């Protein structure tokens, strides 16, 4: 069941690791990341979405190797929700 609490956001199973290629992570870790994504999506669809700010007080950087307005705007939109 999704946790719809602003006090305890889901903790990604890949904290402290990087995802550069699908072969970098095990099947179990990929499944856990996808399960966490489903949990976060359910929270955003719930009535508690306005209180859910898992990245509050954190810094997020975006580095792109090629200019892409669509990608940049998509990431900026998501960042504003988190």
GROMACS .gro file of C-alpha atoms in nm:
model
   82
    1UNK     CA    1   0.000   0.000   0.000
    2UNK     CA    2   0.125   0.351  -0.073
    3UNK     CA    3   0.240   0.561   0.218
    4UNK     CA    4   0.066   0.895   0.185
    5UNK     CA    5   0.257   1.075   0.456
    6UNK     CA    6   0.464   1.389   0.428
    7UNK     CA    7   0.669   1.269   0.723
    8UNK     CA    8   0.797   0.949   0.567
    9UNK     CA    9   0.842   0.961   0.189
   10UNK     CA   10   0.938   0.636   0.018
   11UNK     CA   11   1.311   0.574   0.027
   12UNK     CA   12   1.449   0.469  -0.309
   13UNK     CA   13   1.633   0.137  -0.298
   14UNK     CA   14   1.920   0.287  -0.496
   15UNK     CA   15   2.032   0.562  -0.259
   16UNK     CA   16   2.396   0.644  -0.323
   17UNK     CA   17   2.423   0.459  -0.653
   18UNK     CA   18   2.412   0.577  -1.012
   19UNK     CA   19   2.208   0.444  -1.301
   20UNK     CA   20   2.398   0.477  -1.625
   21UNK     CA   21   2.304   0.150  -1.795
   22UNK     CA   22   2.044  -0.118  -1.728
   23UNK     CA   23   2.323  -0.372  -1.672
   24UNK     CA   24   2.455  -0.170  -1.377
   25UNK     CA   25   2.174  -0.288  -1.147
   26UNK     CA   26   2.033  -0.630  -1.062
   27UNK     CA   27   1.681  -0.731  -1.156
   28UNK     CA   28   1.582  -0.703  -0.790
   29UNK     CA   29   1.710  -0.346  -0.762
   30UNK     CA   30   1.531  -0.244  -1.084
   31UNK     CA   31   1.208  -0.401  -0.957
   32UNK     CA   32   1.246  -0.216  -0.627
   33UNK     CA   33   1.299   0.117  -0.805
   34UNK     CA   34   0.990   0.061  -1.018
   35UNK     CA   35   0.787  -0.032  -0.708
   36UNK     CA   36   0.901   0.291  -0.540
   37UNK     CA   37   0.799   0.486  -0.852
   38UNK     CA   38   0.451   0.331  -0.834
   39UNK     CA   39   0.430   0.428  -0.467
   40UNK     CA   40   0.528   0.789  -0.538
   41UNK     CA   41   0.281   0.807  -0.828
   42UNK     CA   42   0.001   0.686  -0.600
   43UNK     CA   43   0.088   0.955  -0.345
   44UNK     CA   44   0.078   1.224  -0.615
   45UNK     CA   45  -0.267   1.104  -0.718
   46UNK     CA   46  -0.393   1.106  -0.358
   47UNK     CA   47  -0.537   1.392  -0.158
   48UNK     CA   48  -0.204   1.424   0.028
   49UNK     CA   49  -0.012   1.523  -0.287
   50UNK     CA   50   0.024   1.890  -0.186
   51UNK     CA   51   0.198   1.792   0.139
   52UNK     CA   52   0.435   1.546  -0.031
   53UNK     CA   53   0.770   1.717  -0.097
   54UNK     CA   54   1.041   1.448  -0.083
   55UNK     CA   55   1.310   1.680  -0.222
   56UNK     CA   56   1.236   1.979   0.003
   57UNK     CA   57   1.563   2.129   0.124
   58UNK     CA   58   1.772   1.932  -0.126
   59UNK     CA   59   1.962   2.045  -0.433
   60UNK     CA   60   1.900   1.890  -0.773
   61UNK     CA   61   2.130   1.935  -1.072
   62UNK     CA   62   2.059   1.852  -1.433
   63UNK     CA   63   2.335   1.802  -1.688
   64UNK     CA   64   2.253   1.734  -2.050
   65UNK     CA   65   2.503   1.643  -2.320
   66UNK     CA   66   2.283   1.781  -2.598
   67UNK     CA   67   2.041   2.073  -2.597
   68UNK     CA   68   1.683   1.955  -2.578
   69UNK     CA   69   1.406   2.195  -2.485
   70UNK     CA   70   1.150   1.917  -2.441
   71UNK     CA   71   1.372   1.715  -2.207
   72UNK     CA   72   1.480   2.018  -2.004
   73UNK     CA   73   1.125   2.144  -1.960
   74UNK     CA   74   1.004   1.795  -1.865
   75UNK     CA   75   1.270   1.762  -1.595
   76UNK     CA   76   1.207   2.115  -1.465
   77UNK     CA   77   0.835   2.041  -1.438
   78UNK     CA   78   0.896   1.723  -1.239
   79UNK     CA   79   1.147   1.901  -1.017
   80UNK     CA   80   0.887   2.165  -0.930
   81UNK     CA   81   0.650   1.893  -0.807
   82UNK     CA   82   0.913   1.725  -0.591
   0.00000   0.00000   0.00000
